[in-house]
């Protein structure tokens, strides 16, 4: 049977090639390539399965190699060839022999189809991987140039702002006798101050992004730090009917950190608590020791400072995106320049700055909330988790 089948295949090779290429024209492999494959098939008939596989593998390497389009064309051609061989066998062999003959050929054809498919998908994966790496590096470059643009824009805005402030001060001095004009100039002064703050935030966020922020480590008490922040923001809370409470930290909360930067981080979160909580609500700051089993020579666990408010809350799908630069989820057209107005909105730099500062200290920041509801006000809790450093960390900043 084996010899018979080989002879039959050899004699039919040219016809099988012609019929196959006729059914699927314009393929990369040509008649000679198909004849070559058929000779591998003929030689494999009757040999052991591992020899058949080896023969098909070395054929695939030679015939397809690393040519992705050719691999795709071979996948199609081999399927059609398989069908044509089956049809010819049925027409020319008695029914009881067809099955035996088919068994001797089928495995080799299946191996070849699998090899072509695998080569095609390997190459597709390699291509995709290369594409992804390229995209990632483009994304990194884009991020970096965006950060540099923010830094340059902030620097450039500083000079004209200082000029405007200078002239406002001159005008203020020269128009002291005119109370109405004085009120207008106060308004201008407030606007300039707010612009200074926004420019400062733009510079901060770009320094943190470019990892060029410098931390001046000192021994600090986190409870005292929270009290100092509360002291600073009290005047803003006084403009609204939102209560700010600092609960006593009843545990050892001395660590090392940059007090100015940490105050800024906590201040941003407390100010958000005020901004997104309606009058009559409250913002409560508390602290608790966490991850106490994580102890090293330099560190004794962490402190979780929680800032809980009774405000409008945050939808679960936004709990992460609010920490992205300009990640404000509010409608930008509704933004107001007010720092304290309920739902006042801003440029969306506060939380990325807070997260950048805390992460530079080896900590983390995240938010929790049951959801967003302007009416029911489900509230939000922001966690600021900081390591309890036993000595100033060396290679963090
Ligand atoms: P900004 O307040 O300038 O918009 P932030 O980075 O401080 O920027 O905050 C980003 C967004 O996160 C805000 O626009 C707001 O939608 C949401 N957010 C922040 N804090 C709270 C909070 N306590 N309650 C509800 N939403 C908040």
mmCIF file of C-alpha atoms and ligand atoms in Angstrom:
data_model
loop_
_atom_site.group_PDB
_atom_site.id
_atom_site.type_symbol
_atom_site.label_atom_id
_atom_site.label_comp_id
_atom_site.label_asym_id
_atom_site.label_seq_id
_atom_site.Cartn_x
_atom_site.Cartn_y
_atom_site.Cartn_z
ATOM 1 C CA UNK A 1 0.000 0.000 0.000
ATOM 2 C CA UNK A 2 2.770 2.428 1.031
ATOM 3 C CA UNK A 3 4.706 2.056 -2.226
ATOM 4 C CA UNK A 4 1.515 2.217 -4.217
ATOM 5 C CA UNK A 5 0.498 5.410 -2.483
ATOM 6 C CA UNK A 6 3.920 6.999 -2.979
ATOM 7 C CA UNK A 7 3.838 6.159 -6.663
ATOM 8 C CA UNK A 8 0.334 7.552 -6.956
ATOM 9 C CA UNK A 9 1.303 10.752 -5.205
ATOM 10 C CA UNK A 10 4.385 11.205 -7.390
ATOM 11 C CA UNK A 11 2.364 10.722 -10.538
ATOM 12 C CA UNK A 12 -0.391 13.097 -9.378
ATOM 13 C CA UNK A 13 1.937 15.810 -8.010
ATOM 14 C CA UNK A 14 1.785 18.109 -11.024
ATOM 15 C CA UNK A 15 -1.987 17.771 -11.316
ATOM 16 C CA UNK A 16 -2.547 18.353 -7.576
ATOM 17 C CA UNK A 17 -0.368 21.475 -7.725
ATOM 18 C CA UNK A 18 -2.185 22.847 -10.731
ATOM 19 C CA UNK A 19 -5.648 22.274 -9.223
ATOM 20 C CA UNK A 20 -4.619 23.764 -5.893
ATOM 21 C CA UNK A 21 -3.018 26.891 -7.390
ATOM 22 C CA UNK A 22 -6.009 27.275 -9.655
ATOM 23 C CA UNK A 23 -8.350 27.357 -6.664
ATOM 24 C CA UNK A 24 -6.252 29.876 -4.737
ATOM 25 C CA UNK A 25 -4.330 32.027 -7.245
ATOM 26 C CA UNK A 26 -1.878 34.841 -6.467
ATOM 27 C CA UNK A 27 -0.157 33.055 -3.589
ATOM 28 C CA UNK A 28 3.461 33.745 -2.724
ATOM 29 C CA UNK A 29 4.527 30.055 -2.976
ATOM 30 C CA UNK A 30 4.628 28.907 -6.636
ATOM 31 C CA UNK A 31 4.305 25.556 -8.395
ATOM 32 C CA UNK A 32 7.933 24.589 -7.697
ATOM 33 C CA UNK A 33 7.472 25.283 -3.971
ATOM 34 C CA UNK A 34 4.337 23.137 -3.898
ATOM 35 C CA UNK A 35 6.080 20.300 -5.786
ATOM 36 C CA UNK A 36 8.900 20.474 -3.229
ATOM 37 C CA UNK A 37 6.407 20.116 -0.396
ATOM 38 C CA UNK A 38 4.743 17.183 -2.141
ATOM 39 C CA UNK A 39 8.112 15.432 -2.401
ATOM 40 C CA UNK A 40 8.536 15.870 1.394
ATOM 41 C CA UNK A 41 5.056 14.369 1.750
ATOM 42 C CA UNK A 42 5.932 11.421 -0.532
ATOM 43 C CA UNK A 43 9.148 10.713 1.366
ATOM 44 C CA UNK A 44 7.347 10.826 4.699
ATOM 45 C CA UNK A 45 4.684 8.304 3.788
ATOM 46 C CA UNK A 46 5.145 5.183 5.892
ATOM 47 C CA UNK A 47 7.885 6.635 8.156
ATOM 48 C CA UNK A 48 7.649 7.034 11.948
ATOM 49 C CA UNK A 49 5.608 10.028 13.240
ATOM 50 C CA UNK A 50 8.684 11.708 14.790
ATOM 51 C CA UNK A 51 10.523 11.463 11.466
ATOM 52 C CA UNK A 52 7.494 12.881 9.693
ATOM 53 C CA UNK A 53 7.413 15.790 12.119
ATOM 54 C CA UNK A 54 11.156 16.453 11.770
ATOM 55 C CA UNK A 55 10.870 16.391 7.967
ATOM 56 C CA UNK A 56 7.959 18.839 8.033
ATOM 57 C CA UNK A 57 9.765 21.132 10.482
ATOM 58 C CA UNK A 58 12.905 21.361 8.387
ATOM 59 C CA UNK A 59 10.763 21.909 5.259
ATOM 60 C CA UNK A 60 8.884 24.751 7.049
ATOM 61 C CA UNK A 61 12.108 26.432 8.115
ATOM 62 C CA UNK A 62 13.471 26.316 4.581
ATOM 63 C CA UNK A 63 10.303 27.126 2.682
ATOM 64 C CA UNK A 64 8.737 29.666 5.054
ATOM 65 C CA UNK A 65 11.587 30.832 7.299
ATOM 66 C CA UNK A 66 10.716 34.229 8.747
ATOM 67 C CA UNK A 67 8.474 35.374 5.953
ATOM 68 C CA UNK A 68 5.150 36.201 7.630
ATOM 69 C CA UNK A 69 3.103 36.752 4.433
ATOM 70 C CA UNK A 70 4.417 33.463 3.000
ATOM 71 C CA UNK A 71 3.382 31.655 6.205
ATOM 72 C CA UNK A 72 -0.179 32.966 5.806
ATOM 73 C CA UNK A 73 -0.290 31.879 2.143
ATOM 74 C CA UNK A 74 1.053 28.423 3.032
ATOM 75 C CA UNK A 75 -1.711 28.025 5.633
ATOM 76 C CA UNK A 76 -4.313 28.547 2.910
ATOM 77 C CA UNK A 77 -2.528 26.492 0.241
ATOM 78 C CA UNK A 78 -1.967 23.493 2.497
ATOM 79 C CA UNK A 79 -5.640 23.391 3.488
ATOM 80 C CA UNK A 80 -6.728 23.409 -0.158
ATOM 81 C CA UNK A 81 -4.078 20.841 -1.090
ATOM 82 C CA UNK A 82 -5.332 18.574 1.707
ATOM 83 C CA UNK A 83 -8.861 18.787 0.319
ATOM 84 C CA UNK A 84 -7.698 18.065 -3.232
ATOM 85 C CA UNK A 85 -5.635 15.038 -2.169
ATOM 86 C CA UNK A 86 -8.637 13.677 -0.237
ATOM 87 C CA UNK A 87 -10.937 14.180 -3.223
ATOM 88 C CA UNK A 88 -8.495 12.483 -5.665
ATOM 89 C CA UNK A 89 -7.967 9.567 -3.286
ATOM 90 C CA UNK A 90 -11.723 8.995 -3.062
ATOM 91 C CA UNK A 91 -12.035 9.051 -6.848
ATOM 92 C CA UNK A 92 -9.168 6.739 -7.591
ATOM 93 C CA UNK A 93 -8.840 4.210 -4.790
ATOM 94 C CA UNK A 94 -11.373 1.532 -3.802
ATOM 95 C CA UNK A 95 -13.336 2.656 -0.705
ATOM 96 C CA UNK A 96 -11.627 0.194 1.679
ATOM 97 C CA UNK A 97 -8.172 1.516 0.675
ATOM 98 C CA UNK A 98 -9.021 5.212 0.838
ATOM 99 C CA UNK A 99 -9.066 5.275 4.624
ATOM 100 C CA UNK A 100 -5.743 3.404 4.949
ATOM 101 C CA UNK A 101 -4.117 5.691 2.385
ATOM 102 C CA UNK A 102 -5.522 8.813 4.037
ATOM 103 C CA UNK A 103 -4.132 7.756 7.439
ATOM 104 C CA UNK A 104 -0.626 7.667 5.955
ATOM 105 C CA UNK A 105 -0.867 11.161 4.527
ATOM 106 C CA UNK A 106 -3.123 13.026 6.914
ATOM 107 C CA UNK A 107 -0.646 13.431 9.802
ATOM 108 C CA UNK A 108 2.030 14.978 7.572
ATOM 109 C CA UNK A 109 -0.451 17.447 6.117
ATOM 110 C CA UNK A 110 -1.698 18.383 9.595
ATOM 111 C CA UNK A 111 1.888 18.843 10.859
ATOM 112 C CA UNK A 112 2.589 21.156 7.910
ATOM 113 C CA UNK A 113 -0.552 23.227 8.531
ATOM 114 C CA UNK A 114 0.323 23.521 12.240
ATOM 115 C CA UNK A 115 3.916 24.557 11.421
ATOM 116 C CA UNK A 116 2.752 27.246 8.973
ATOM 117 C CA UNK A 117 0.143 28.505 11.467
ATOM 118 C CA UNK A 118 2.674 28.583 14.279
ATOM 119 C CA UNK A 119 5.279 30.414 12.198
ATOM 120 C CA UNK A 120 2.661 32.952 11.146
ATOM 121 C CA UNK A 121 1.496 33.560 14.719
ATOM 122 C CA UNK A 122 5.080 33.653 16.093
ATOM 123 C CA UNK A 123 5.953 36.315 13.592
ATOM 124 C CA UNK A 124 2.752 38.189 14.242
ATOM 125 C CA UNK A 125 3.521 38.118 17.969
ATOM 126 C CA UNK A 126 7.104 39.323 17.375
ATOM 127 C CA UNK A 127 5.777 42.077 15.115
ATOM 128 C CA UNK A 128 3.192 43.070 17.729
ATOM 129 C CA UNK A 129 5.795 43.040 20.476
ATOM 130 C CA UNK A 130 8.084 45.272 18.433
ATOM 131 C CA UNK A 131 5.182 47.567 17.699
ATOM 132 C CA UNK A 132 4.247 47.724 21.383
ATOM 133 C CA UNK A 133 7.809 48.496 22.442
ATOM 134 C CA UNK A 134 7.925 51.260 19.860
ATOM 135 C CA UNK A 135 4.574 52.629 21.052
ATOM 136 C CA UNK A 136 5.703 52.515 24.681
ATOM 137 C CA UNK A 137 8.883 54.445 23.964
ATOM 138 C CA UNK A 138 6.894 56.957 21.895
ATOM 139 C CA UNK A 139 4.473 57.307 24.801
ATOM 140 C CA UNK A 140 7.362 57.881 27.226
ATOM 141 C CA UNK A 141 8.819 60.549 24.916
ATOM 142 C CA UNK A 142 5.414 62.146 24.552
ATOM 143 C CA UNK A 143 4.919 62.170 28.339
ATOM 144 C CA UNK A 144 8.342 63.702 28.856
ATOM 145 C CA UNK A 145 7.792 66.416 26.271
ATOM 146 C CA UNK A 146 4.370 67.148 27.785
ATOM 147 C CA UNK A 147 6.002 67.531 31.201
ATOM 148 C CA UNK A 148 8.740 69.756 29.765
ATOM 149 C CA UNK A 149 6.097 71.839 28.005
ATOM 150 C CA UNK A 150 4.278 72.341 31.325
ATOM 151 C CA UNK A 151 7.537 73.400 32.995
ATOM 152 C CA UNK A 152 8.482 75.819 30.199
ATOM 153 C CA UNK A 153 4.963 77.281 30.019
ATOM 154 C CA UNK A 154 4.952 77.826 33.791
ATOM 155 C CA UNK A 155 8.361 79.548 33.710
ATOM 156 C CA UNK A 156 7.320 81.732 30.776
ATOM 157 C CA UNK A 157 4.088 82.757 32.490
ATOM 158 C CA UNK A 158 5.932 83.858 35.611
ATOM 159 C CA UNK A 159 7.628 86.882 34.027
ATOM 160 C CA UNK A 160 4.554 88.649 32.568
ATOM 161 C CA UNK A 161 2.648 87.850 35.758
ATOM 162 C CA UNK A 162 5.323 89.529 37.847
ATOM 163 C CA UNK A 163 5.167 92.592 35.541
ATOM 164 C CA UNK A 164 1.364 92.747 35.922
ATOM 165 C CA UNK A 165 1.668 92.432 39.695
ATOM 166 C CA UNK A 166 4.277 95.198 39.753
ATOM 167 C CA UNK A 167 2.016 97.625 37.866
ATOM 168 C CA UNK A 168 -0.941 96.665 40.082
ATOM 169 C CA UNK A 169 1.111 97.514 43.160
ATOM 170 C CA UNK A 170 2.100 100.885 41.663
ATOM 171 C CA UNK A 171 -1.523 101.626 40.833
ATOM 172 C CA UNK A 172 -2.590 100.588 44.335
ATOM 173 C CA UNK A 173 -0.071 102.996 45.875
ATOM 174 C CA UNK A 174 -1.135 105.824 43.595
ATOM 175 C CA UNK A 175 -4.898 105.389 43.990
ATOM 176 C CA UNK A 176 -5.186 104.938 47.711
ATOM 177 C CA UNK A 177 -7.641 107.806 47.903
ATOM 178 C CA UNK A 178 -10.084 106.101 45.529
ATOM 179 C CA UNK A 179 -11.842 103.295 47.469
ATOM 180 C CA UNK A 180 -13.707 101.924 44.421
ATOM 181 C CA UNK A 181 -10.517 101.568 42.390
ATOM 182 C CA UNK A 182 -8.894 100.014 45.435
ATOM 183 C CA UNK A 183 -11.530 97.249 45.462
ATOM 184 C CA UNK A 184 -10.902 96.527 41.774
ATOM 185 C CA UNK A 185 -7.158 96.354 42.417
ATOM 186 C CA UNK A 186 -7.721 93.955 45.347
ATOM 187 C CA UNK A 187 -9.641 91.730 42.925
ATOM 188 C CA UNK A 188 -6.754 91.879 40.463
ATOM 189 C CA UNK A 189 -4.308 91.042 43.248
ATOM 190 C CA UNK A 190 -6.356 87.986 44.276
ATOM 191 C CA UNK A 191 -6.497 86.804 40.683
ATOM 192 C CA UNK A 192 -2.715 87.134 40.373
ATOM 193 C CA UNK A 193 -2.188 85.215 43.615
ATOM 194 C CA UNK A 194 -4.336 82.362 42.306
ATOM 195 C CA UNK A 195 -2.354 82.390 39.046
ATOM 196 C CA UNK A 196 0.864 82.180 41.053
ATOM 197 C CA UNK A 197 -0.505 79.131 42.857
ATOM 198 C CA UNK A 198 -1.486 77.441 39.602
ATOM 199 C CA UNK A 199 1.924 78.189 38.064
ATOM 200 C CA UNK A 200 3.536 76.823 41.247
ATOM 201 C CA UNK A 201 1.459 73.635 40.860
ATOM 202 C CA UNK A 202 2.517 73.329 37.218
ATOM 203 C CA UNK A 203 6.175 73.584 38.243
ATOM 204 C CA UNK A 204 5.695 71.121 41.118
ATOM 205 C CA UNK A 205 4.001 68.541 38.944
ATOM 206 C CA UNK A 206 6.720 68.787 36.286
ATOM 207 C CA UNK A 207 9.520 68.458 38.876
ATOM 208 C CA UNK A 208 7.817 65.397 40.366
ATOM 209 C CA UNK A 209 7.280 63.923 36.910
ATOM 210 C CA UNK A 210 10.866 64.425 35.862
ATOM 211 C CA UNK A 211 11.898 63.042 39.278
ATOM 212 C CA UNK A 212 13.995 66.108 39.937
ATOM 213 C CA UNK A 213 12.182 67.049 43.128
ATOM 214 C CA UNK A 214 14.512 67.435 46.107
ATOM 215 C CA UNK A 215 13.341 66.321 49.536
ATOM 216 C CA UNK A 216 14.822 67.887 52.645
ATOM 217 C CA UNK A 217 14.345 65.206 55.263
ATOM 218 C CA UNK A 218 13.739 66.202 58.886
ATOM 219 C CA UNK A 219 12.343 64.441 61.912
ATOM 220 C CA UNK A 220 8.596 65.154 61.977
ATOM 221 C CA UNK A 221 5.498 64.232 63.925
ATOM 222 C CA UNK A 222 2.740 63.381 61.471
ATOM 223 C CA UNK A 223 0.051 64.489 63.918
ATOM 224 C CA UNK A 224 1.714 67.901 64.297
ATOM 225 C CA UNK A 225 2.031 68.087 60.537
ATOM 226 C CA UNK A 226 -1.728 67.444 60.156
ATOM 227 C CA UNK A 227 -2.446 70.130 62.771
ATOM 228 C CA UNK A 228 -0.225 72.611 60.965
ATOM 229 C CA UNK A 229 -1.957 71.910 57.658
ATOM 230 C CA UNK A 230 -5.331 72.365 59.375
ATOM 231 C CA UNK A 231 -4.090 75.692 60.724
ATOM 232 C CA UNK A 232 -3.114 76.831 57.227
ATOM 233 C CA UNK A 233 -6.395 75.846 55.598
ATOM 234 C CA UNK A 234 -8.622 77.014 58.461
ATOM 235 C CA UNK A 235 -9.074 80.443 56.869
ATOM 236 C CA UNK A 236 -10.471 78.777 53.739
ATOM 237 C CA UNK A 237 -12.800 76.577 55.826
ATOM 238 C CA UNK A 238 -13.959 79.713 57.590
ATOM 239 C CA UNK A 239 -15.419 80.961 54.299
ATOM 240 C CA UNK A 240 -17.727 77.918 54.169
ATOM 241 C CA UNK A 241 -19.790 75.952 56.691
ATOM 242 C CA UNK A 242 -17.704 72.788 56.563
ATOM 243 C CA UNK A 243 -16.109 71.554 59.777
ATOM 244 C CA UNK A 244 -12.519 70.338 59.818
ATOM 245 C CA UNK A 245 -11.626 67.896 62.620
ATOM 246 C CA UNK A 246 -8.187 66.452 63.369
ATOM 247 C CA UNK A 247 -8.487 63.374 65.590
ATOM 248 C CA UNK A 248 -5.570 62.729 67.958
ATOM 249 C CA UNK A 249 -3.024 60.213 66.643
ATOM 250 C CA UNK A 250 -2.733 57.987 69.708
ATOM 251 C CA UNK A 251 0.418 56.145 68.666
ATOM 252 C CA UNK A 252 4.040 56.919 67.934
ATOM 253 C CA UNK A 253 3.907 58.878 64.664
ATOM 254 C CA UNK A 254 7.399 60.321 64.460
ATOM 255 C CA UNK A 255 9.086 59.771 61.099
ATOM 256 C CA UNK A 256 11.432 61.511 58.670
ATOM 257 C CA UNK A 257 10.112 63.550 55.779
ATOM 258 C CA UNK A 258 10.166 66.888 54.028
ATOM 259 C CA UNK A 259 7.693 68.874 56.155
ATOM 260 C CA UNK A 260 7.036 71.548 53.559
ATOM 261 C CA UNK A 261 6.288 69.057 50.796
ATOM 262 C CA UNK A 262 4.182 66.792 53.015
ATOM 263 C CA UNK A 263 2.169 69.787 54.203
ATOM 264 C CA UNK A 264 1.540 70.663 50.586
ATOM 265 C CA UNK A 265 0.378 67.106 49.801
ATOM 266 C CA UNK A 266 -1.971 66.897 52.780
ATOM 267 C CA UNK A 267 -3.129 70.474 52.178
ATOM 268 C CA UNK A 268 -4.236 69.609 48.633
ATOM 269 C CA UNK A 269 -6.324 66.696 49.930
ATOM 270 C CA UNK A 270 -7.860 68.731 52.758
ATOM 271 C CA UNK A 271 -8.720 71.560 50.378
ATOM 272 C CA UNK A 272 -10.395 69.058 48.044
ATOM 273 C CA UNK A 273 -12.387 67.784 51.036
ATOM 274 C CA UNK A 274 -13.624 71.340 51.549
ATOM 275 C CA UNK A 275 -14.286 71.942 47.860
ATOM 276 C CA UNK A 276 -16.297 68.780 47.302
ATOM 277 C CA UNK A 277 -18.315 68.837 50.553
ATOM 278 C CA UNK A 278 -21.478 70.956 50.755
ATOM 279 C CA UNK A 279 -22.107 73.362 53.617
ATOM 280 C CA UNK A 280 -23.098 71.554 56.804
ATOM 281 C CA UNK A 281 -20.675 68.694 56.109
ATOM 282 C CA UNK A 282 -17.344 67.805 57.669
ATOM 283 C CA UNK A 283 -13.816 66.691 56.873
ATOM 284 C CA UNK A 284 -12.199 64.423 59.458
ATOM 285 C CA UNK A 285 -8.493 63.583 59.572
ATOM 286 C CA UNK A 286 -7.355 60.545 61.542
ATOM 287 C CA UNK A 287 -4.281 58.333 61.647
ATOM 288 C CA UNK A 288 -3.648 54.682 62.382
ATOM 289 C CA UNK A 289 -0.585 52.453 62.377
ATOM 290 C CA UNK A 290 -0.656 49.888 59.521
ATOM 291 C CA UNK A 291 1.624 47.213 58.005
ATOM 292 C CA UNK A 292 3.331 46.966 61.374
ATOM 293 C CA UNK A 293 4.959 43.657 60.425
ATOM 294 C CA UNK A 294 6.992 45.397 57.705
ATOM 295 C CA UNK A 295 10.011 46.279 59.767
ATOM 296 C CA UNK A 296 13.579 46.823 58.565
ATOM 297 C CA UNK A 297 16.658 48.456 60.111
ATOM 298 C CA UNK A 298 15.473 51.783 58.651
ATOM 299 C CA UNK A 299 11.712 51.526 58.892
ATOM 300 C CA UNK A 300 9.048 50.514 61.407
ATOM 301 C CA UNK A 301 5.842 49.922 59.439
ATOM 302 C CA UNK A 302 3.552 52.622 58.057
ATOM 303 C CA UNK A 303 1.017 55.229 59.131
ATOM 304 C CA UNK A 304 -2.263 55.537 57.275
ATOM 305 C CA UNK A 305 -3.554 59.127 57.448
ATOM 306 C CA UNK A 306 -7.207 59.115 56.450
ATOM 307 C CA UNK A 307 -9.020 62.200 55.220
ATOM 308 C CA UNK A 308 -12.713 61.428 55.281
ATOM 309 C CA UNK A 309 -15.332 63.851 53.971
ATOM 310 C CA UNK A 310 -19.108 63.910 53.724
ATOM 311 C CA UNK A 311 -18.988 65.283 50.201
ATOM 312 C CA UNK A 312 -20.275 64.345 46.765
ATOM 313 C CA UNK A 313 -18.124 61.197 46.517
ATOM 314 C CA UNK A 314 -16.337 59.731 43.512
ATOM 315 C CA UNK A 315 -17.507 57.114 41.020
ATOM 316 C CA UNK A 316 -15.514 53.870 41.316
ATOM 317 C CA UNK A 317 -14.276 54.145 37.700
ATOM 318 C CA UNK A 318 -12.727 57.556 38.494
ATOM 319 C CA UNK A 319 -10.938 56.583 41.706
ATOM 320 C CA UNK A 320 -7.643 56.160 39.820
ATOM 321 C CA UNK A 321 -7.979 58.683 36.980
ATOM 322 C CA UNK A 322 -8.385 61.594 39.413
ATOM 323 C CA UNK A 323 -4.678 61.146 40.249
ATOM 324 C CA UNK A 324 -3.630 61.777 36.645
ATOM 325 C CA UNK A 325 -2.388 65.207 35.586
ATOM 326 C CA UNK A 326 -5.324 67.387 34.557
ATOM 327 C CA UNK A 327 -7.465 64.434 35.692
ATOM 328 C CA UNK A 328 -10.360 66.602 36.759
ATOM 329 C CA UNK A 329 -13.566 64.690 36.051
ATOM 330 C CA UNK A 330 -15.765 67.755 36.276
ATOM 331 C CA UNK A 331 -16.937 69.566 33.155
ATOM 332 C CA UNK A 332 -14.085 72.007 32.386
ATOM 333 C CA UNK A 333 -16.594 74.660 31.276
ATOM 334 C CA UNK A 334 -17.944 74.701 34.837
ATOM 335 C CA UNK A 335 -14.529 75.299 36.406
ATOM 336 C CA UNK A 336 -14.326 78.311 38.633
ATOM 337 C CA UNK A 337 -11.205 80.048 39.768
ATOM 338 C CA UNK A 338 -12.395 79.839 43.367
ATOM 339 C CA UNK A 339 -10.318 77.715 45.688
ATOM 340 C CA UNK A 340 -13.122 77.102 48.136
ATOM 341 C CA UNK A 341 -16.460 77.235 46.326
ATOM 342 C CA UNK A 342 -18.492 74.003 46.561
ATOM 343 C CA UNK A 343 -17.520 71.811 43.516
ATOM 344 C CA UNK A 344 -15.244 74.687 42.519
ATOM 345 C CA UNK A 345 -13.127 72.520 40.182
ATOM 346 C CA UNK A 346 -9.579 73.384 39.268
ATOM 347 C CA UNK A 347 -6.864 72.506 36.778
ATOM 348 C CA UNK A 348 -6.589 68.925 38.094
ATOM 349 C CA UNK A 349 -3.037 69.147 39.438
ATOM 350 C CA UNK A 350 -3.676 68.829 43.201
ATOM 351 C CA UNK A 351 -3.931 65.061 43.472
ATOM 352 C CA UNK A 352 -1.024 64.236 41.105
ATOM 353 C CA UNK A 353 1.150 66.572 43.181
ATOM 354 C CA UNK A 354 -0.028 64.956 46.440
ATOM 355 C CA UNK A 355 0.614 61.470 45.061
ATOM 356 C CA UNK A 356 4.017 62.472 43.614
ATOM 357 C CA UNK A 357 5.173 63.893 46.965
ATOM 358 C CA UNK A 358 3.957 60.920 49.000
ATOM 359 C CA UNK A 359 5.453 58.407 46.570
ATOM 360 C CA UNK A 360 8.780 60.274 46.651
ATOM 361 C CA UNK A 361 8.679 59.612 50.422
ATOM 362 C CA UNK A 362 8.159 55.880 49.836
ATOM 363 C CA UNK A 363 4.427 56.017 50.572
ATOM 364 C CA UNK A 364 1.212 55.805 48.576
ATOM 365 C CA UNK A 365 -2.076 57.667 48.172
ATOM 366 C CA UNK A 366 -5.433 56.317 47.098
ATOM 367 C CA UNK A 367 -9.097 57.179 47.351
ATOM 368 C CA UNK A 368 -12.152 55.203 48.379
ATOM 369 C CA UNK A 369 -15.771 56.156 47.857
ATOM 370 C CA UNK A 370 -19.099 54.339 47.468
ATOM 371 C CA UNK A 371 -19.846 56.493 44.406
ATOM 372 C CA UNK A 372 -20.683 59.982 43.244
ATOM 373 C CA UNK A 373 -23.974 61.630 44.199
ATOM 374 C CA UNK A 374 -24.351 65.410 44.393
ATOM 375 C CA UNK A 375 -27.602 65.060 46.375
ATOM 376 C CA UNK A 376 -27.003 62.150 48.771
ATOM 377 C CA UNK A 377 -23.303 62.952 49.295
ATOM 378 C CA UNK A 378 -21.897 59.486 50.040
ATOM 379 C CA UNK A 379 -18.477 60.993 50.867
ATOM 380 C CA UNK A 380 -14.904 59.968 50.058
ATOM 381 C CA UNK A 381 -11.917 58.836 52.076
ATOM 382 C CA UNK A 382 -8.388 59.626 50.935
ATOM 383 C CA UNK A 383 -5.596 57.491 52.371
ATOM 384 C CA UNK A 384 -2.063 58.835 52.711
ATOM 385 C CA UNK A 385 0.158 55.954 53.736
ATOM 386 C CA UNK A 386 3.660 56.943 54.822
ATOM 387 C CA UNK A 387 6.566 54.857 56.069
ATOM 388 C CA UNK A 388 7.765 55.375 59.623
ATOM 389 C CA UNK A 389 11.419 56.037 58.864
ATOM 390 C CA UNK A 390 13.771 55.495 61.801
ATOM 391 C CA UNK A 391 16.460 57.550 60.051
ATOM 392 C CA UNK A 392 16.417 59.741 56.934
ATOM 393 C CA UNK A 393 16.235 57.417 53.926
ATOM 394 C CA UNK A 394 19.212 57.759 51.604
ATOM 395 C CA UNK A 395 18.301 56.838 48.067
ATOM 396 C CA UNK A 396 14.598 57.612 47.887
ATOM 397 C CA UNK A 397 14.224 61.093 46.511
HETATM 398 P P1 LIG B 1 -8.879 69.892 40.960
HETATM 399 O O1 LIG B 1 -9.501 69.882 42.319
HETATM 400 O O2 LIG B 1 -8.006 71.038 40.688
HETATM 401 O O3 LIG B 1 -9.851 69.590 39.843
HETATM 402 P P2 LIG B 1 -7.414 67.576 41.867
HETATM 403 O O4 LIG B 1 -6.258 66.870 41.238
HETATM 404 O O5 LIG B 1 -7.207 68.115 43.221
HETATM 405 O O6 LIG B 1 -7.838 68.701 40.864
HETATM 406 O O7 LIG B 1 -8.642 66.607 41.875
HETATM 407 C C1 LIG B 1 -8.999 65.915 40.678
HETATM 408 C C2 LIG B 1 -10.468 65.581 40.688
HETATM 409 O O8 LIG B 1 -10.743 64.615 41.712
HETATM 410 C C3 LIG B 1 -11.374 66.747 41.030
HETATM 411 O O9 LIG B 1 -11.673 67.496 39.879
HETATM 412 C C4 LIG B 1 -12.609 66.058 41.594
HETATM 413 O O10 LIG B 1 -13.451 65.658 40.549
HETATM 414 C C5 LIG B 1 -12.043 64.797 42.228
HETATM 415 N N1 LIG B 1 -11.920 64.919 43.709
HETATM 416 C C6 LIG B 1 -10.807 65.200 44.403
HETATM 417 N N2 LIG B 1 -11.036 65.186 45.726
HETATM 418 C C7 LIG B 1 -12.346 64.900 45.876
HETATM 419 C C8 LIG B 1 -13.201 64.736 47.003
HETATM 420 N N3 LIG B 1 -12.748 64.876 48.261
HETATM 421 N N4 LIG B 1 -14.500 64.427 46.769
HETATM 422 C C9 LIG B 1 -14.963 64.281 45.512
HETATM 423 N N5 LIG B 1 -14.203 64.408 44.395
HETATM 424 C C10 LIG B 1 -12.911 64.710 44.576
#
